[in-house]
């Protein structure tokens, strides 16, 4: 019985790359997340996925981002970078 490795940084890199390639189109982001869900284990990496969709990268205990300002490890397609209006936040919530 072989156990799978837990690699949240590999998961993060895959999700962030896809989000960045999708551009500003929330529909393309939703399609990417749907398609990737069949390949990646969203349940296993739920905390990491939540961090990315809300804050743009993985978070360390205490809430600081674990990306060292490396643009390949972070995305601006998240709630923290959304316009500060009700409709924009609702649209991001619907994608998540």
Short mmCIF file of C-alpha atoms in Angstrom, two decimals:
data_model
loop_
_atom_site.label_atom_id
_atom_site.label_comp_id
_atom_site.label_asym_id
_atom_site.label_seq_id
_atom_site.Cartn_x
_atom_site.Cartn_y
_atom_site.Cartn_z
CA UNK A 1 0.00 0.00 0.00
CA UNK A 2 1.79 3.10 -1.27
CA UNK A 3 0.99 6.55 0.10
CA UNK A 4 0.92 9.66 -2.08
CA UNK A 5 3.30 12.48 -1.26
CA UNK A 6 1.75 15.65 0.09
CA UNK A 7 3.16 18.42 -2.10
CA UNK A 8 1.23 21.65 -1.61
CA UNK A 9 3.89 23.76 -3.36
CA UNK A 10 3.57 21.71 -6.56
CA UNK A 11 -0.22 22.07 -6.31
CA UNK A 12 0.15 25.83 -5.76
CA UNK A 13 2.45 26.22 -8.77
CA UNK A 14 0.00 24.35 -11.03
CA UNK A 15 -3.02 26.36 -9.89
CA UNK A 16 -1.25 29.74 -9.99
CA UNK A 17 0.14 29.08 -13.47
CA UNK A 18 -3.32 28.18 -14.78
CA UNK A 19 -4.96 31.20 -13.16
CA UNK A 20 -2.33 33.54 -14.57
CA UNK A 21 -2.68 32.03 -18.05
CA UNK A 22 -6.47 32.45 -17.91
CA UNK A 23 -6.06 36.22 -17.70
CA UNK A 24 -8.79 38.48 -16.37
CA UNK A 25 -11.62 36.34 -17.74
CA UNK A 26 -13.46 34.84 -14.76
CA UNK A 27 -15.24 32.39 -17.06
CA UNK A 28 -11.85 31.08 -18.29
CA UNK A 29 -10.70 30.80 -14.67
CA UNK A 30 -13.82 28.81 -13.77
CA UNK A 31 -13.28 26.48 -16.76
CA UNK A 32 -9.64 25.98 -15.77
CA UNK A 33 -10.61 25.11 -12.20
CA UNK A 34 -13.30 22.68 -13.41
CA UNK A 35 -10.92 20.94 -15.83
CA UNK A 36 -8.07 20.78 -13.34
CA UNK A 37 -10.33 19.37 -10.63
CA UNK A 38 -10.37 15.98 -12.34
CA UNK A 39 -6.55 15.80 -12.28
CA UNK A 40 -5.72 17.40 -8.94
CA UNK A 41 -7.03 16.38 -5.55
CA UNK A 42 -8.88 19.50 -4.41
CA UNK A 43 -9.98 17.85 -1.17
CA UNK A 44 -6.43 16.97 -0.20
CA UNK A 45 -5.19 20.50 -0.93
CA UNK A 46 -8.32 22.38 0.14
CA UNK A 47 -6.45 24.76 2.46
CA UNK A 48 -3.91 25.61 -0.23
CA UNK A 49 -6.64 26.12 -2.85
CA UNK A 50 -8.58 28.39 -0.47
CA UNK A 51 -5.42 30.43 0.25
CA UNK A 52 -4.78 30.90 -3.47
CA UNK A 53 -8.35 31.85 -4.37
CA UNK A 54 -8.63 34.33 -1.51
CA UNK A 55 -5.10 35.69 -0.95
CA UNK A 56 -3.31 34.86 -4.22
CA UNK A 57 -0.73 32.45 -2.79
CA UNK A 58 -0.14 29.98 0.03
CA UNK A 59 -0.28 31.42 3.53
CA UNK A 60 1.98 30.63 6.46
CA UNK A 61 0.65 30.39 9.99
CA UNK A 62 -0.15 33.94 11.00
CA UNK A 63 -1.36 34.91 7.55
CA UNK A 64 1.80 35.95 5.71
CA UNK A 65 2.14 34.83 2.10
CA UNK A 66 4.72 32.16 1.23
CA UNK A 67 5.88 33.43 -2.14
CA UNK A 68 8.95 35.59 -1.48
CA UNK A 69 7.51 38.06 -4.02
CA UNK A 70 8.15 35.50 -6.78
CA UNK A 71 5.51 36.35 -9.41
CA UNK A 72 5.40 32.71 -10.58
CA UNK A 73 4.16 31.66 -7.13
CA UNK A 74 1.36 34.20 -6.81
CA UNK A 75 -1.67 35.40 -8.75
CA UNK A 76 -3.65 38.60 -8.81
CA UNK A 77 -6.79 36.66 -9.74
CA UNK A 78 -8.08 36.36 -6.18
CA UNK A 79 -10.46 38.07 -3.78
CA UNK A 80 -7.75 40.26 -2.21
CA UNK A 81 -6.97 41.87 -5.58
CA UNK A 82 -10.59 42.17 -6.77
CA UNK A 83 -12.24 45.54 -7.17
CA UNK A 84 -13.79 46.69 -3.92
CA UNK A 85 -17.41 46.48 -4.91
CA UNK A 86 -20.15 44.01 -4.17
CA UNK A 87 -20.52 42.68 -7.73
CA UNK A 88 -16.80 41.99 -8.20
CA UNK A 89 -16.54 40.09 -4.93
CA UNK A 90 -19.71 38.14 -5.72
CA UNK A 91 -18.27 37.14 -9.10
CA UNK A 92 -15.10 35.81 -7.45
CA UNK A 93 -17.22 33.94 -4.89
CA UNK A 94 -19.19 32.29 -7.70
CA UNK A 95 -15.96 31.10 -9.34
CA UNK A 96 -14.72 29.61 -6.09
#
